[in-house]
Amino acid sequence: STIVAPNVPTVAMRAGKFSALTNTNGSLLTIKDPTTGQPFPGNVIPTARLNPSALALQNMFYPVPNTGSANSIAANYRGPAKTNDGIDSSFIGRFDHQISPNNRFYVRYYHSISNFHRIDGQLPAMGYFRRIRFNDSWTVADTHTISPSVINEFRFGGYGKRWPINSNYLGKSVIDQAGLVGYPGAVPSNVNGVPASNISGFTAISATGTSLERLLSLDLNDTITWIEGKHAFKFGLDGMHSRDNSYP
């Protein structure tokens, strides 16, 4: 395991009390009422004025401080977290066949899966994001001795990958729980991630979003070798196709 140490709101700040909030020079920062422009008395925001969505996100992602002074926000939470882990598995197979004394071919296939879990930032509630890597490659080859002086070699192969990444949260679920509104259009229910929130001095609320890397690469090659006396001639073609379809 490892230790995470994020900067989180103090117990007083969680309740809207900012009487100990200072800048880097140690001077008190004044919290003003956005509706009047006047300071809140004692730098305390009334409970009724605290934003419900902000409170919901705070309670979902920021743990209560458990170390340091009551007014410190520097690494004021410390807790254990599992280290990164992952599982790899792979398979490779090959089949050879001699069709005739002058003709033989083989097929080879390789498949692998890597399943990783990674710590998603310093906030324990974020949990892990998951990265899976599917890799496949294959080859079909045929060698045909047409005559003692003419040999045809054919090969077709390819490589494909699919690497999805998903965070621990579905974005719409977080939005609904926090009561956030005002998003343009409908928010898909199957997209991972969280609404990002970055406040200076505090560990940001953010998560690895959904992404997918996809690649398909194909190669076709055919070569004819013609031997005439002391000379060898080669003719052939080589065709390639590659398609990369990834998001975001």
Coordinates of C-alpha atoms in Angstrom, one line a residue:
S1 CA 0.0 0.0 0.0
T2 CA 0.9 3.7 -0.2
I3 CA 0.0 6.9 1.7
V4 CA -2.0 9.7 0.1
A5 CA -1.8 13.2 1.6
P6 CA -4.2 15.6 -0.1
N7 CA -5.0 19.2 0.9
V8 CA -8.6 19.2 2.0
P9 CA -11.0 21.8 3.6
T10 CA -10.7 22.2 7.4
V11 CA -13.6 21.2 9.6
A12 CA -14.4 24.9 10.0
M13 CA -14.3 25.5 6.3
R14 CA -16.7 22.6 5.7
A15 CA -19.2 24.5 7.8
G16 CA -18.7 27.9 6.0
K17 CA -16.4 29.3 8.6
F18 CA -13.4 31.1 7.1
S19 CA -12.2 33.2 10.0
A20 CA -8.7 31.7 9.8
L21 CA -8.3 31.9 6.0
T22 CA -5.2 33.8 5.1
N23 CA -3.1 34.4 2.0
T24 CA 0.5 33.5 1.5
N25 CA 1.6 36.6 3.5
G26 CA -0.5 35.6 6.5
S27 CA -3.1 38.4 6.0
L28 CA -6.8 37.5 6.5
L29 CA -8.7 37.0 3.3
T30 CA -12.1 38.6 3.3
I31 CA -15.1 36.5 2.1
K32 CA -17.7 38.7 0.5
D33 CA -21.4 38.2 -0.2
P34 CA -21.6 37.9 -4.0
T35 CA -25.1 39.4 -4.0
T36 CA -24.2 42.5 -2.1
G37 CA -20.4 42.8 -2.4
Q38 CA -20.2 43.2 1.4
P39 CA -18.0 41.0 3.7
F40 CA -19.7 38.2 5.6
P41 CA -19.6 39.1 9.3
G42 CA -16.7 37.3 10.9
N43 CA -15.9 35.7 7.5
V44 CA -18.6 33.1 8.2
I45 CA -21.1 32.2 5.5
P46 CA -24.5 31.5 6.9
T47 CA -25.6 27.8 6.7
A48 CA -28.6 28.7 4.6
R49 CA -26.3 30.4 2.0
L50 CA -24.1 27.3 1.5
N51 CA -24.5 25.9 -2.0
P52 CA -26.1 22.4 -1.8
S53 CA -24.2 21.1 -4.8
A54 CA -20.9 22.3 -3.5
L55 CA -21.7 20.6 -0.1
A56 CA -22.6 17.4 -1.9
L57 CA -19.4 17.3 -3.9
Q58 CA -17.4 18.2 -0.8
N59 CA -19.0 15.3 1.2
M60 CA -18.5 12.9 -1.7
F61 CA -14.9 13.5 -2.4
Y62 CA -13.1 15.5 0.4
P63 CA -12.4 13.5 3.6
V64 CA -12.4 15.2 7.0
P65 CA -8.9 16.3 8.0
N66 CA -7.1 13.9 10.4
T67 CA -3.7 15.4 10.8
G68 CA -2.0 18.8 11.4
S69 CA -3.3 21.9 13.1
A70 CA -7.0 22.8 12.9
N71 CA -6.4 25.6 10.5
S72 CA -3.8 24.0 8.2
I73 CA -4.8 22.8 4.7
A74 CA -1.3 21.5 3.7
A75 CA -1.5 17.7 3.5
N76 CA -4.0 17.7 6.4
Y77 CA -5.3 14.3 5.6
R78 CA -3.2 11.1 5.5
G79 CA -4.5 7.7 4.7
P80 CA -3.5 4.4 3.1
A81 CA -4.4 3.4 -0.4
K82 CA -3.7 0.2 -2.3
T83 CA -0.8 0.3 -4.7
N84 CA -1.3 -0.1 -8.4
D85 CA -2.0 -3.6 -9.5
G86 CA -2.6 -5.5 -12.7
I87 CA -2.9 -8.8 -14.4
D88 CA -1.4 -9.9 -17.7
S89 CA -2.4 -12.9 -19.7
S90 CA -1.4 -14.0 -23.2
F91 CA -1.9 -16.8 -25.7
I92 CA 0.1 -17.7 -28.8
G93 CA -0.7 -20.5 -31.2
R94 CA 0.6 -21.8 -34.6
F95 CA -0.6 -24.3 -37.0
D96 CA 1.6 -25.7 -39.8
H97 CA 0.4 -27.9 -42.7
Q98 CA 2.2 -29.3 -45.8
I99 CA -0.4 -29.4 -48.5
S100 CA 2.0 -31.2 -50.9
P101 CA 5.7 -31.7 -51.2
N102 CA 5.8 -28.4 -53.0
N103 CA 3.3 -26.4 -51.0
R104 CA 3.2 -25.6 -47.3
F105 CA 1.5 -23.0 -45.2
Y106 CA 1.1 -21.9 -41.6
V107 CA -1.2 -19.8 -39.4
R108 CA 0.0 -18.0 -36.3
Y109 CA -2.2 -16.1 -33.8
Y110 CA -1.3 -14.1 -30.7
H111 CA -3.6 -12.6 -28.1
S112 CA -2.9 -10.7 -24.9
I113 CA -4.8 -8.9 -22.2
S114 CA -3.4 -6.5 -19.7
N115 CA -5.8 -5.3 -16.9
F116 CA -4.4 -2.5 -14.8
H117 CA -5.9 -0.6 -11.8
R118 CA -4.3 2.7 -11.1
I119 CA -4.8 5.2 -8.2
D120 CA -6.8 8.0 -9.6
G121 CA -5.2 11.0 -7.9
Q122 CA -4.8 11.8 -4.2
L123 CA -8.4 11.9 -3.0
P124 CA -9.3 8.4 -1.6
A125 CA -12.9 8.6 -2.7
M126 CA -11.7 8.7 -6.4
G127 CA -10.6 5.1 -6.1
Y128 CA -9.0 3.5 -9.1
F129 CA -9.3 4.0 -12.8
R130 CA -9.2 0.9 -15.0
R131 CA -7.0 0.5 -18.1
I132 CA -7.4 -2.7 -20.2
R133 CA -5.2 -3.4 -23.2
F134 CA -6.4 -6.0 -25.7
N135 CA -3.8 -6.9 -28.3
D136 CA -4.1 -9.3 -31.2
S137 CA -1.9 -10.2 -34.1
W138 CA -2.1 -12.9 -36.8
T139 CA -0.2 -14.2 -39.8
V140 CA -1.2 -16.5 -42.7
A141 CA 1.7 -17.6 -44.9
D142 CA 1.9 -19.9 -47.9
T143 CA 5.1 -21.0 -49.7
H144 CA 4.6 -22.7 -53.1
T145 CA 7.4 -24.2 -55.2
I146 CA 5.9 -23.9 -58.6
S147 CA 9.0 -25.3 -60.3
P148 CA 12.6 -25.8 -59.3
S149 CA 13.3 -22.3 -60.5
V150 CA 10.1 -20.5 -59.4
I151 CA 8.9 -20.0 -55.8
N152 CA 5.9 -18.0 -54.7
E153 CA 5.6 -16.7 -51.2
F154 CA 2.4 -15.2 -49.9
R155 CA 1.8 -13.6 -46.5
F156 CA -1.1 -11.8 -45.0
G157 CA -1.0 -10.5 -41.4
G158 CA -2.4 -7.9 -39.1
Y159 CA -2.4 -6.3 -35.7
G160 CA -5.2 -4.9 -33.7
K161 CA -5.5 -3.2 -30.4
R162 CA -8.3 -1.9 -28.2
W163 CA -7.2 0.0 -25.1
P164 CA -10.2 1.4 -23.1
I165 CA -9.7 3.5 -19.9
N166 CA -12.5 4.1 -17.4
S167 CA -12.6 6.0 -14.1
N168 CA -14.4 4.7 -11.0
Y169 CA -17.4 7.0 -11.5
L170 CA -20.1 7.5 -14.1
G171 CA -20.3 11.2 -14.7
K172 CA -24.1 11.4 -14.9
S173 CA -24.4 9.6 -11.5
V174 CA -22.2 12.2 -9.9
I175 CA -24.1 15.1 -11.5
D176 CA -27.4 13.7 -10.3
Q177 CA -26.2 13.1 -6.8
A178 CA -24.7 16.6 -6.5
G179 CA -27.8 18.2 -8.1
L180 CA -25.8 20.0 -10.7
V181 CA -27.8 21.7 -13.5
G182 CA -27.2 23.8 -16.5
Y183 CA -25.3 21.4 -18.7
P184 CA -25.9 21.9 -22.4
G185 CA -27.8 19.0 -23.7
A186 CA -28.2 15.6 -22.2
V187 CA -25.4 14.0 -20.2
P188 CA -24.8 10.4 -21.4
S189 CA -25.4 7.8 -18.6
N190 CA -22.5 5.5 -19.7
V191 CA -19.6 7.9 -19.8
N192 CA -17.1 7.7 -16.9
G193 CA -15.5 10.7 -15.2
V194 CA -16.5 13.5 -12.7
P195 CA -17.2 17.2 -13.1
A196 CA -13.8 18.8 -12.4
S197 CA -13.4 21.3 -9.6
N198 CA -10.1 23.1 -9.0
I199 CA -9.8 25.5 -6.0
S200 CA -6.4 27.1 -5.5
G201 CA -4.6 25.5 -2.5
F202 CA -6.7 22.4 -2.4
T203 CA -6.4 19.0 -4.1
A204 CA -8.5 19.2 -7.3
I205 CA -11.6 17.1 -7.7
S206 CA -10.9 15.4 -11.0
A207 CA -10.8 11.9 -12.4
T208 CA -9.5 10.1 -15.4
G209 CA -12.2 10.3 -18.1
T210 CA -13.4 7.7 -20.6
S211 CA -11.1 7.1 -23.5
L212 CA -10.5 4.4 -26.1
E213 CA -7.5 3.8 -28.4
R214 CA -8.3 1.5 -31.3
L215 CA -5.9 0.5 -34.1
L216 CA -6.2 -2.0 -37.0
S217 CA -3.2 -2.5 -39.2
L218 CA -3.2 -5.0 -42.2
D219 CA -0.3 -6.1 -44.5
L220 CA -0.5 -8.2 -47.6
N221 CA 2.7 -9.4 -49.4
D222 CA 3.3 -11.7 -52.3
T223 CA 6.7 -12.4 -53.8
I224 CA 7.8 -14.5 -56.7
T225 CA 11.4 -15.6 -56.9
W226 CA 12.7 -16.7 -60.3
I227 CA 16.1 -18.3 -60.5
E228 CA 17.8 -18.4 -63.9
G229 CA 21.3 -19.7 -64.0
K230 CA 23.5 -17.5 -61.8
H231 CA 20.8 -14.9 -61.5
A232 CA 17.8 -14.5 -59.1
F233 CA 14.9 -12.2 -59.8
K234 CA 12.2 -11.2 -57.4
F235 CA 8.8 -9.7 -58.3
G236 CA 6.0 -8.9 -55.9
L237 CA 3.6 -6.5 -54.3
D238 CA 3.1 -5.2 -50.8
G239 CA -0.1 -3.6 -49.6
M240 CA -0.7 -2.0 -46.3
H241 CA -3.8 -0.6 -44.6
S242 CA -4.0 1.1 -41.2
R243 CA -7.0 2.6 -39.4
D244 CA -6.8 4.5 -36.1
N245 CA -10.1 5.2 -34.4
S246 CA -9.7 6.6 -31.0
Y247 CA -11.4 9.0 -28.6
P248 CA -11.5 11.5 -27.1

